Coordinates of C-alpha atoms and ligand atoms in Angstrom, one line a residue:
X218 CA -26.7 8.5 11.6
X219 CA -23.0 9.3 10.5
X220 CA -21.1 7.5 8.6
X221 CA -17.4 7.4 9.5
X222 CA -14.7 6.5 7.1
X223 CA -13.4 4.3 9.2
X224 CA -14.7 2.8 12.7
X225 CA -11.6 1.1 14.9
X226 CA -13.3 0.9 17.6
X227 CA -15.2 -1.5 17.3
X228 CA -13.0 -3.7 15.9
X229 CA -10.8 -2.7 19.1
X230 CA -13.4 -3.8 21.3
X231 CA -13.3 -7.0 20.1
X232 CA -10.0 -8.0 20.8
X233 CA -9.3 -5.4 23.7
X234 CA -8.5 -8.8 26.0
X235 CA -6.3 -10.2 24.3
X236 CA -4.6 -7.4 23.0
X237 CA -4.3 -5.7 27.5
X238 CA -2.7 -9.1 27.9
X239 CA -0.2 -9.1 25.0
X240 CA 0.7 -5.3 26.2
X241 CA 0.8 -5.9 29.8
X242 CA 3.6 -9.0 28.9
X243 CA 5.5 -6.1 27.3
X244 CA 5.0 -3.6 30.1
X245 CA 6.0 -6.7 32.8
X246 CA 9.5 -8.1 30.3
X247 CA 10.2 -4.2 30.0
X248 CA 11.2 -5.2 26.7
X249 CA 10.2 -1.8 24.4
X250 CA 12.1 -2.2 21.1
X251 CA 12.2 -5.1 19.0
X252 CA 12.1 -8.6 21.4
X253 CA 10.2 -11.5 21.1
X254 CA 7.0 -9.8 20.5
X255 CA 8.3 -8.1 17.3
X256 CA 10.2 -11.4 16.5
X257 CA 7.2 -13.9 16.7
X258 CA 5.0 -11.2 14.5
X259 CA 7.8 -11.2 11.8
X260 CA 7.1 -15.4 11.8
X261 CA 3.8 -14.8 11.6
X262 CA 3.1 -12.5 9.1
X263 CA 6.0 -14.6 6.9
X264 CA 3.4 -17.1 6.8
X265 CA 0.6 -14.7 5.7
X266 CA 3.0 -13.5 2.8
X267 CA 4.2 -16.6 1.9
X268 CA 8.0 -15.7 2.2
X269 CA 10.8 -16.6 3.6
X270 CA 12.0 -14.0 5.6
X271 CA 10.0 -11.1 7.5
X272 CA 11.9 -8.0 8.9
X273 CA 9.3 -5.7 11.1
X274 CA 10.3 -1.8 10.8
X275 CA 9.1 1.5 12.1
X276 CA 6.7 2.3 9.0
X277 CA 5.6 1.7 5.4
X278 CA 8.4 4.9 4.5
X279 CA 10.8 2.8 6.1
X280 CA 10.5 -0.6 4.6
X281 CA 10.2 0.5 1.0
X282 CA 13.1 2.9 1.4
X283 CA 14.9 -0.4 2.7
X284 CA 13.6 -3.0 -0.4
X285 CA 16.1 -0.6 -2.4
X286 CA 18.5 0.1 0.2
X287 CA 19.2 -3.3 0.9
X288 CA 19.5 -4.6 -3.1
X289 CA 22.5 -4.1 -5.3
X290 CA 21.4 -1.3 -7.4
X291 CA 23.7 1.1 -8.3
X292 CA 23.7 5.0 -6.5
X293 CA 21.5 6.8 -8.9
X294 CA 19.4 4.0 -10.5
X295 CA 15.8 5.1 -12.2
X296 CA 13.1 2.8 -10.6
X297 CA 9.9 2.9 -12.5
X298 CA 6.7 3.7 -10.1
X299 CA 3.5 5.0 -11.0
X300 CA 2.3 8.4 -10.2
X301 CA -0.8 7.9 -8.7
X302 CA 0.1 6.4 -5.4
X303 CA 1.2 8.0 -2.1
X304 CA 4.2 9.8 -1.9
X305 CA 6.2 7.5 0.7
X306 CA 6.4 4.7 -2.6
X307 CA 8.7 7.7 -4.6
X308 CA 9.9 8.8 -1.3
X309 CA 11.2 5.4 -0.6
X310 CA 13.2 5.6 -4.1
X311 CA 14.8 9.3 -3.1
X312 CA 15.6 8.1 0.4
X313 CA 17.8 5.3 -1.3
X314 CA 19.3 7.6 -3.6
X315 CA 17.7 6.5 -6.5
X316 CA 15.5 8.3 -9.1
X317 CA 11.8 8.1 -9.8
X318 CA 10.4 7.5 -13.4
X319 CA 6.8 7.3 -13.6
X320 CA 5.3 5.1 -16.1
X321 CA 0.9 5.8 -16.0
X322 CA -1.3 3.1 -14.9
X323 CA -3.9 1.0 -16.0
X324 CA -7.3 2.7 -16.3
X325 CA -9.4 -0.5 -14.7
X326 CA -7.1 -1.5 -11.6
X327 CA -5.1 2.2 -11.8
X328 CA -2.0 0.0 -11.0
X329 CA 1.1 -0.2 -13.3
X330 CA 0.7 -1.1 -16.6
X331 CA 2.4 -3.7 -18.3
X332 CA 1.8 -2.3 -21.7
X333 CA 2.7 1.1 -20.7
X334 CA 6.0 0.2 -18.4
X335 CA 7.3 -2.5 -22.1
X336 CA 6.4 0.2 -24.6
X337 CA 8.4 2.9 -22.3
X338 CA 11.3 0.7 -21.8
X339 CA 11.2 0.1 -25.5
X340 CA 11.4 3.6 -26.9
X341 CA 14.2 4.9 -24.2
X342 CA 16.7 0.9 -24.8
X343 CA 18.2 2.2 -27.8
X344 CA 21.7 2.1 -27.0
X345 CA 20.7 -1.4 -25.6
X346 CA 20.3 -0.3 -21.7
X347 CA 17.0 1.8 -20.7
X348 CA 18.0 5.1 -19.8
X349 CA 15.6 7.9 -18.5
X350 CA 14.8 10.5 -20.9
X351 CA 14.2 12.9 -18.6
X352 CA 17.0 12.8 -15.9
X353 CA 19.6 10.2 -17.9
X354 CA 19.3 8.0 -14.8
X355 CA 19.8 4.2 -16.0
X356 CA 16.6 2.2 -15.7
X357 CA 17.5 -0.6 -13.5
X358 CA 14.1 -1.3 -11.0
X359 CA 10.4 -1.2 -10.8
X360 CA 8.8 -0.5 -8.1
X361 CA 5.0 -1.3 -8.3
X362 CA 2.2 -0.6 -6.1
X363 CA -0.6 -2.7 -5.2
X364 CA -3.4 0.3 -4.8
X365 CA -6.3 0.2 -2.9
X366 CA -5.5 -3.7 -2.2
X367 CA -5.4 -5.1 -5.9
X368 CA -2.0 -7.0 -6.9
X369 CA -0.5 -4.8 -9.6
X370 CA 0.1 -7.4 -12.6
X371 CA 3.3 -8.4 -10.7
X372 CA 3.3 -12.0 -13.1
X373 CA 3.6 -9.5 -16.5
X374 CA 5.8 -7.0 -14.4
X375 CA 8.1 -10.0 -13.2
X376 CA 8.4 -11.6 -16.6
X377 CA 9.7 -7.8 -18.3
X378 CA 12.0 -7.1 -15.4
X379 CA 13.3 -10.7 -16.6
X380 CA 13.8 -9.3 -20.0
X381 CA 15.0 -6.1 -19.2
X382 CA 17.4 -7.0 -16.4
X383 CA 15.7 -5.0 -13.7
X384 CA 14.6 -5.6 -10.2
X385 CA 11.0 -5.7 -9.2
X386 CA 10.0 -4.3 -6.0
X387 CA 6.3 -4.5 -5.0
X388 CA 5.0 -1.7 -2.6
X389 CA 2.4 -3.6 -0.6
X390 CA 1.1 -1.2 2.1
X391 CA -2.2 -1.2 0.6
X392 CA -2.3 -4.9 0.2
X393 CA -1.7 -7.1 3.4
X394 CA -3.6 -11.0 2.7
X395 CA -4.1 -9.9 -1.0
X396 CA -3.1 -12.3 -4.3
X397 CA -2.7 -12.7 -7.2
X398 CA -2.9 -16.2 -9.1
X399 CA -3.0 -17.6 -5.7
X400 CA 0.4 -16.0 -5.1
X401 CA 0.1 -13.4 -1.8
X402 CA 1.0 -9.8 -2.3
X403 CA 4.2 -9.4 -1.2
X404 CA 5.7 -12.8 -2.0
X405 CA 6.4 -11.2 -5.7
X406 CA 9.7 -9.6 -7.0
X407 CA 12.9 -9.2 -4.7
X408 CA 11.3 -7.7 -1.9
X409 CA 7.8 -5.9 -0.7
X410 CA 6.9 -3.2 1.5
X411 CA 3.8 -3.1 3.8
X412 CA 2.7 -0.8 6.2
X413 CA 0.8 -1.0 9.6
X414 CA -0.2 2.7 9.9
X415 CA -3.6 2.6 12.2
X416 CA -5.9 3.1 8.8
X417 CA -4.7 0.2 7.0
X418 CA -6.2 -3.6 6.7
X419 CA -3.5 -4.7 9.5
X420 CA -3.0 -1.7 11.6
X421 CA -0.8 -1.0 14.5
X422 CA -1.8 0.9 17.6
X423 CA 0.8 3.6 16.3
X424 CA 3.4 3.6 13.2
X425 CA 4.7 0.2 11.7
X426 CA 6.2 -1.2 8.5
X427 CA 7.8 -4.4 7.2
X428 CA 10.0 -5.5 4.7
X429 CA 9.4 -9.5 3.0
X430 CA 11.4 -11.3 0.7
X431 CA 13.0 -14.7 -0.3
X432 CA 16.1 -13.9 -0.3
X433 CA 18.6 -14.4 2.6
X434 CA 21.1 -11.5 1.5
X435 CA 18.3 -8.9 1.3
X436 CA 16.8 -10.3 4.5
X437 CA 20.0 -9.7 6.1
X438 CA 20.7 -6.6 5.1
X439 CA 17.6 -5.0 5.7
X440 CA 18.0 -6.7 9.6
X441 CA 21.4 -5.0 9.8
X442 CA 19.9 -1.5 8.2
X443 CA 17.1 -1.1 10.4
X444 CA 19.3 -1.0 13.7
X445 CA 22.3 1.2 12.6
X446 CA 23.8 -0.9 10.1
X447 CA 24.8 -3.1 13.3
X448 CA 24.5 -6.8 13.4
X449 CA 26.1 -6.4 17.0
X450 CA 25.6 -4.5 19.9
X451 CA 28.4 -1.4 18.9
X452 CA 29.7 -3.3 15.8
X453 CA 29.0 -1.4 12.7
X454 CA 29.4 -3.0 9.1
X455 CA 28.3 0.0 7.5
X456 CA 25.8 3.4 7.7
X457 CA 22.0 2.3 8.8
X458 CA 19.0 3.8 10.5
X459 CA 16.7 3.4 13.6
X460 CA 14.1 1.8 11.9
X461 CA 13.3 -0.8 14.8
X462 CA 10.0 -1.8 15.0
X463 CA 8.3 -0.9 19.0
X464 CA 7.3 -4.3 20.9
X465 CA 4.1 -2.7 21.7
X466 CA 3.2 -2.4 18.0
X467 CA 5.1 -6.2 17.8
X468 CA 2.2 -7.3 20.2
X469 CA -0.5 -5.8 18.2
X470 CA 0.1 -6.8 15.4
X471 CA 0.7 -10.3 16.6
X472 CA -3.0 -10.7 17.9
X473 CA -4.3 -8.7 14.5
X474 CA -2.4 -11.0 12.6
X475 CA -4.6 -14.3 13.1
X476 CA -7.5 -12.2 12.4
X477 CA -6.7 -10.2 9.0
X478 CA -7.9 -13.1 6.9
X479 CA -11.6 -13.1 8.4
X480 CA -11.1 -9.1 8.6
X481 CA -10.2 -8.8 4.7
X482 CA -13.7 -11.3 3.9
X483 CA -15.6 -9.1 5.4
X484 CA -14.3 -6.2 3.5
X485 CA -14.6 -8.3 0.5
X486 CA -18.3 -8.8 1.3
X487 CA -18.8 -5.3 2.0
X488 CA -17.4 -4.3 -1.6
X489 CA -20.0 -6.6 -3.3
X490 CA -22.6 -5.2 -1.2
X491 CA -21.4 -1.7 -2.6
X492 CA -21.4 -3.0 -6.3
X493 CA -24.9 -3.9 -5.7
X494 CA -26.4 -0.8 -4.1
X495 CA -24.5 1.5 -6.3
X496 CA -25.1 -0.5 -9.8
X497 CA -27.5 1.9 -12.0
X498 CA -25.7 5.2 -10.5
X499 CA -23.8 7.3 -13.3
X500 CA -20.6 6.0 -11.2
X501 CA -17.4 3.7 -12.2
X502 CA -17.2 1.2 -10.0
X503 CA -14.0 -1.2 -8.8
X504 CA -12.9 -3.3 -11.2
X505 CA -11.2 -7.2 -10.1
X506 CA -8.8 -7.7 -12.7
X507 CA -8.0 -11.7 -13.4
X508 CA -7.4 -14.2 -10.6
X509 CA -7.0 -11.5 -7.7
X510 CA -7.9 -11.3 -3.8
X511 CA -8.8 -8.0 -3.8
X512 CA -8.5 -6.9 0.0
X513 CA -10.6 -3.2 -0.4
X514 CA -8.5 -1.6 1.5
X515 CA -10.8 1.6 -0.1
X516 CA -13.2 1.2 -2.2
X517 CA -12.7 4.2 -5.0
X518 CA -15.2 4.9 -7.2
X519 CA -15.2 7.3 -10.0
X520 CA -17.6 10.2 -11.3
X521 CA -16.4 13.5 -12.8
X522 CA -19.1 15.0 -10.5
X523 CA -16.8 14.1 -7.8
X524 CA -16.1 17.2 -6.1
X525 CA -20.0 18.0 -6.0
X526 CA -20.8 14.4 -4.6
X527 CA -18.4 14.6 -1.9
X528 CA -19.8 18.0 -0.8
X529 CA -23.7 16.4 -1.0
X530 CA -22.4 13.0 0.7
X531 CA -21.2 15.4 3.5
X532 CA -23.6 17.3 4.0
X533 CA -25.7 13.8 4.7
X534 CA -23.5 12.8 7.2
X535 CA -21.7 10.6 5.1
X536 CA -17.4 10.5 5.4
X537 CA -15.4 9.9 2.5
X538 CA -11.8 10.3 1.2
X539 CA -9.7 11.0 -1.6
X540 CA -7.2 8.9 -2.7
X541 CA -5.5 10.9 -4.0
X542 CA -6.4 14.1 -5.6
X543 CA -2.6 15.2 -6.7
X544 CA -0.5 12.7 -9.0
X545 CA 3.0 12.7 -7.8
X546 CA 4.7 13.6 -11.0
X547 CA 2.2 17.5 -10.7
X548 CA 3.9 17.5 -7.0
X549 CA 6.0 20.2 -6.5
X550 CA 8.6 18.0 -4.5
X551 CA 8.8 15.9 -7.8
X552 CA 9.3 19.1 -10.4
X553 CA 13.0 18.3 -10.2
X554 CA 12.5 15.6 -12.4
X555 CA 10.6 17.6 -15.3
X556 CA 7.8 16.4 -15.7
X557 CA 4.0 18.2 -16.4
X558 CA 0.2 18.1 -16.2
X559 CA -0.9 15.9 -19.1
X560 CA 2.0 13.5 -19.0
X561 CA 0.0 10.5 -17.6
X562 CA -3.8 11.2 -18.7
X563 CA -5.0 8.0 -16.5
X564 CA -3.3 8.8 -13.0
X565 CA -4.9 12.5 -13.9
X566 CA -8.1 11.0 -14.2
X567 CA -8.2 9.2 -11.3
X568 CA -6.7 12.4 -9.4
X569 CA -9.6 14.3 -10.6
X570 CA -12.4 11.5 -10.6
X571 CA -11.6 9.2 -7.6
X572 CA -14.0 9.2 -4.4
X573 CA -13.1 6.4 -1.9
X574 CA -16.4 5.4 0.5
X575 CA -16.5 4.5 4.0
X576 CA -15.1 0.9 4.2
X577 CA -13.9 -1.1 7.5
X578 CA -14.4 -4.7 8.2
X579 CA -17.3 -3.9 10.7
X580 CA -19.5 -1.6 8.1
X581 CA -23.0 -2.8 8.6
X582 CA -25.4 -3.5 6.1
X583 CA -27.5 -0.4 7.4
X584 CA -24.1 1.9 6.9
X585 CA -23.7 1.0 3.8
X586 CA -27.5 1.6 2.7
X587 CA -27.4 5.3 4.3
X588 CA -24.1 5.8 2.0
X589 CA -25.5 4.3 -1.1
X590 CA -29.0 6.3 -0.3
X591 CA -27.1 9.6 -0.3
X592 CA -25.2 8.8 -3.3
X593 CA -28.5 8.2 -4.9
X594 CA -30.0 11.4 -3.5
X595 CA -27.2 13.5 -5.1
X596 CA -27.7 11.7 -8.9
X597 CA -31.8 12.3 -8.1
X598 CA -31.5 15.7 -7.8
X599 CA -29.3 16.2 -10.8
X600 CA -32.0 14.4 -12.9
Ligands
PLP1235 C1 1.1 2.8 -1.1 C2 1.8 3.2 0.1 N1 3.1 3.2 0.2 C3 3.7 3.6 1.4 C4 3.0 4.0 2.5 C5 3.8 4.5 3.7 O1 3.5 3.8 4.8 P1 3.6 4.5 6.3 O2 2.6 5.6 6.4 O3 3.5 3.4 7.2 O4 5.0 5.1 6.3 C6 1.7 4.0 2.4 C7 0.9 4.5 3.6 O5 0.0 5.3 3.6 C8 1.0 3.7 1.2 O6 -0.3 3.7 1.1

């Protein structure tokens, strides 16, 4: 039997009812582009985030490009982001005309570190304002990403943007229904970022993004931004984007909505199910840091025999991914900033190391047995 990566199908087939009514309301309002579909998501998914204001967009790119775009930072700013995360999160920084500084990660949750972002600011505040060392760009953001569906250590994070003067953004799109301390991912910081890309936890039938916050200003402005900077039909306060969100992807997302929850236990369960097969195996495996809701949006595990493994979990009919095998700061659209190989040891670790294993809310006990079997197979043979 193979093993896919990811199975929406069946997950499809379970709500393919109520999702042909939801799209067949759109098709009969001919209402395509934002609407009351879109609208009655953004309230929805508020609630799941625990904020005050939801803005739906047309992708993860969009809505972390607009968490800057929309706050008063300064043309130019450097945002701290780690370098082991996809490319949209520094992308997102560049598109708002602001500069990336990559601080490593932790080596447990391979989200920022704390210790690492302090001690950076530290050593580069000695004229009393953090400047960049490498590009001169004044330090005024964070931008933190919750990987794989762990909250970063956005309590610690908030606490030295306090110090520091910065603004914390939190890049989400891994982390929809996720907390930490009780608090749900994206609820941290000035604003977060989430994406509905198919793959994801909460996945659109196509692209999809949003943008939560508590503040009413950023809320606004981010409204305005994503439809042309216009907050009436051919009235333009100032330069936006078409970064509407599609009423079909509205509906979607409105009937996936009331079932992330249930969708994200089951992952949950399949991750201990994982920890179990897999314990004894030469392997790292995930590590819950603290008082989280981890929401396994992958599930990586780490072996320097990764490249070997892969090939032998292949050739067993077992998918897999990597996520992701080139930090940003070795990325040739990121040499501008002058960085090199061997500047953050941990994010090159987990480049080199990181295996991510089928995981969907639907995995069956049996899948996950084949997987772990193969796995097994491969360290047998090396014995
Ligand atoms: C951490 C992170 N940030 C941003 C994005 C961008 O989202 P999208 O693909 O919806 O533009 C993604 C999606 O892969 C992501 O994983």
């Amino acid at each position: 039997m193979f093993v896919p990566f990811l199975d929406l199908k069946t997950q499809y087939n379970q709500i393919k009812d109520e999702i042909a009514d939801e799209l067949s309301e759109v098709l009969d309002t001919c209402y395509y582009v934002l609407g009351p579909k879109v609208a009655s998501f953004e309230e929805k998914f508020a609630e799941i985030t625990g904020t005050k204001y939801c803005i739906a967009v047309s992708s993860g790119t969009a809505a972390v490009h607009l968490t800057m775009w929309a706050s008063d930072l300064q043309p130019g700013s450097g945002i701290i982001v780690p370098p082991n995360t996809f490319t949209a999160s520094a992308e997102g920084i560049v598109l708002a005309g602001h500069v990336p500084v990559f601080v490593d990660v932790d080596k447990d949750t391979l989200n920022l570190s704390p210790e690492k972002v302090e001690s950076f600011l530290e050593s580069c505040s000695s004229g009393g304002k953090p400047v960049d060392p490498k590009t001169n760009a004044q330090i005024r953001g964070i931008l933190a990403v919750d990987l794989y569906g762990q909250p970063a250590a956005m309590p610690e994070l908030e606490k030295i943007s306090e110090r520091y003067g910065l603004l914390l953004f939190e890049d989400a799109c891994q982390s929809v229904n996720a907390s930490r301390d009780g608090r749900p991912a994206g609820s941290f910081g000035t604003a977060a970022a989430f994406s509905f890309y198919p793959g994801k936890n909460l996945g659109a039938f196509g692209e999809g993004g949003a943008v939560t916050t508590n503040s009413e200003d950023i809320a606004g402005r981010v409204r305005t931004l994503r439809d042309h900077g216009s907050r009436e039909k051919y009235h333009y306060d100032f330069i936006g984007h078409n970064y509407r969100m599609s009423a079909f992807q509205g509906a979607v997302l409105g009937v996936k909505s009331g079932y992330i929850s249930q969708w994200n236990d089951r992952r949950r369960e399949a991750a201990k199910r994982y920890n179990e097969l897999l314990s004894g195996l030469p392997v790292e495996l995930p590590v819950e840091d603290g008082d989280v809701r981890h929401v396994y949006h992958l599930y990586a595990i780490h072996t320097p025999k990764r490249d070997d493994l892969r090939k032998h979990l292949g050739e067993m009919n077992v998918a897999s991914g990597l996520h992701y095998p080139i930090p940003l700061h070795t990325q040739k659209a990121y040499s501008y900033l002058g960085y090199e190989a061997g500047d953050f040891p941990v994010s090159e670790w987990n480049s080199s190391c990181n295996l991510t294993l089928p995981m969907f809310p639907d995995i069956t006990e049996d899948q996950q047995v084949i997987v772990a079997e193969a796995a097994k197979s491969y360290f047998s043979e090396k014995d």
